[in-house]
Amino acid sequence: MIKNLKKQNVWFVFTPYLWLVLFFFVPLALIFKISISVSEWGMPPYRDLFSFSENGLKINSTLGNYLFIFSDPFYIRSYLNSLSLAFTSTVLCLLIGYPIAFYVAKSKPSIRNILLIMLIIPFWSSFLLRVYAWKVLLQGSGIINSVLIHIGLITEPISMLHNHYAVILGVVYTYLPFMILPLYGYLVKFDLNLIDASNDLGAKPLNTFVKVILPLSLPGIVAGSMLVFIPVVGEYIIPEMLGGSDKLYFGKIIWDEFFVNRDWPIASALAMSGIVILVFPIIIFQLMYAKYNFKNE
Amino acid sequence: MNKLFFKIFTLTIGFSFLYFPILTLIAYSFNDNKRVMVWKGFSLRWYKELFQNEQILEAFYTSLKIASLSATFATIMGVMIGFSLTRISKIPARPFFIFLSSSPLVMPEIILGLSLLLFFISSNHIIGFPSSKGQLTVLISHITFSVAFVAVIIQSRLSSYDKNIEEAAQDLGTIPNMIFWKVTAPVILPAILSGWLLAFTLSLDDLVVASFTTGPGANTLPIVVFSKVRLGLSPEVNALSAIIMLIVILAAISIYLINRSNIKK
Amino acid sequence: MSEPFLQIIDVSKRFDNVVALDKVNLKIAKSEIFSLLGSSGCGKSTLLRIIAGFEKPDEGRILLEGKDITKLPPYVRPLNIMFQNYALFPHLNVTNNIQFGLKEEKISKEEINHRVNEILNLLELNGLEKRKINEISGGQQQRVALARCLVKKPKLLLLDEPLAALDKQLRVQTQFELVNLQYKLGITFIIVTHDQEEAMSLSDRMAIMKNGEILQVGNPVEIYEKPKDKYIANFIGTANIFNVLNKNNQIIIKELNYEVKNINKKENYVKCLIRPEKISVKKLENQSDNLNIGVVKEVAYLGSYTKYLIEVNGFEFYSFMQNSLVSDNLQIRWDDKVQISFNETSIYFFND
């Protein structure tokens, strides 16, 4: 169809890129600029990067914000907490999600479609409300405590909320569909004859899994893992609702620096360091995305 | 048989984990007690209070408005991106455009929200636009992160699409300018619809980016709900969850039925 | 057959109350090429998957060289299967596909390399060792799939529609290669196919299957010349089937109103089969009122032979004539009257 349009009309197709440059990349450049600015009172609460005075052009740039972040164990610990949360929950999502995705993909088509819809329903229903559901469940007077008391495992309600285990549970629960759906996408295309062929050639079920099924679903594993890992590093809502004071996370720190302390340069420097940490996983995701979505062209 | 048992066991545990919290929440939305988890008796009291809560209703209306506008704009742009990446064979520097369009997929929302807010403030400072933070700034932000998701869906449909049908249409006498509307659009319509739905849900669901970019008079539903449940529980939110779940389940069932009847045809 | 190599005893299999196999019995000798032939849904693939071990029969046993292998999982059975779509591992190159099965055995590295090279030579795959599966042609993929099985030196090789994915020219060539290979290696082949020509040209013996049952087992000549019933006669080649009347010690082919004279009659048959190539037609010059006269309804010239559809008394049947024999035949046109003749020994009587 493009071929039939006049040459000059083709370029309207590129307007979305303009949008993305303006509202995605320019803002990112802007927080980079602010992250190397000096903070001061006023509006905006930082000094202009360039200022003119009698002595000519003056550049008010500083690496102080970064130095400040990386010299304070408070920030470093929150980074590490977020990375470890993201890593733990990615692994847990993979361990829980892989068998589910595998068995759903290998069901009979009639059952498979119903199961798939059942996987998508929680994905569609509100993220915030799913986190809230766990807040309700884990309450001191909540259903889990009631059951535990009823069967005599405990006598007093135990505090299950406001600690980092509750955060991990909440993250695994809400991000599980992001792991299962890409895995499903690769496993459903998987030719079942390959499993038979491997068995026939003498590979026992475990060897077949390691040598055939796992390598062929690797793109799905990587895609799912990235879709869990990257957003969880910046997760704000779940630690805020289910977490306690035992561990602080990166997302909450940015939020507080910006909304509570009103320190824009520090918040921006935190965001930039977040991007730097995530560059590697983001590049892996980008390469995979380009490779598996455009390889047939 | 051992294998079958393991399969049923895994799926049962997995789906119970996914549904247990949601179903409990729905069950307790009928609890006639201010203390959310102490069962007192069946009642529709919280539904009644929910529908009398001006703040929630107004936020719900705001969210619907922003979500449908955002989904529509994001879908239009997503289709353009999908086309430019799959159908223009001589697109210069294609990897660069792929990178451009897929980057928002993998940006933590807190960074996205922060950068957009700082951008809007600066832009207001320099050119006076946007004049204030509000529904417009939330809309722009939602379009920005939804475009990438719509583009993925459209582009994967287009790359498995048989271009011969367009040539067949020409051969049968369709004039070139009408081919998009008569052939291409109907074929990729399911992808366009699911892209729109995804963008709609993403916008309706967003709390973090909206919290950064919102202003007076533009509180979306997640913002209001979050302010209610951040520190405690709210029986009205239980009722709201039940209603949202009901809508999602009905939508899912109808999509399932539509798909099934399409396959049968 | 002294000691049957593979014995299938009373094997039955149902899927959700649909009978896929119904008390199937079969004996297959060592080193023969045996085909399971039938249309789709006849149970041939299920039988193959049961022999390979992917499915367990509901009833019955499978014996290989006298040993019961019914309950053995596929990965310990001393046999291999070549899949219809080849099922080559897309993440491995040609060499790694071929040595996949050897690595599961406890064999030294040198031995593996030696055997892989041997099979690469045998199947003329040299030079493709490092290629990925999607970088080689369909014919090469078929040979890799074959190599992957043969390198394990199986006692029995199962082939599921081995030629179906190849184009026509390649198919004929590959048929001969398969037979040569089997002759060289002496491995027993069981081939599943729906293509009767393929089964005829490849097999030593074949079984015709329908609705989960084996209708007839025999060599291609037996099955073609002496089909047990109308279904088999029609399934293999083209069949002219006539009704037979037994009247006062006379045997009459009803539709042709022809009395068969030179026959040692033992029982009353109700049908007879005359293959089209055994019926010859000759153009009538003058319009005489002979009994064996038909009208030509269709003529199809196929190069080496010509197909005629002949009508006699409202009944239609085929005659195939070699074009080298009678050049006069080339002048036969639509609606011509022709004289029909056949040798009485080429009539095959049977009961339906």
Tab-separated table of N, CA and C in Angstrom, chain C residues 243 304 331:
chain	number	residue	atom	x	y	z
C	243	ASN	N	-20.526	-57.200	-11.530
C	243	ASN	CA	-21.307	-58.211	-10.815
C	243	ASN	C	-21.292	-59.510	-11.600
C	304	SER	N	2.733	-42.310	-22.271
C	304	SER	CA	3.079	-43.717	-22.473
C	304	SER	C	1.835	-44.583	-22.652
C	331	GLN	N	-6.260	-43.170	-32.963
C	331	GLN	CA	-7.339	-42.548	-33.734
C	331	GLN	C	-8.699	-42.674	-33.066
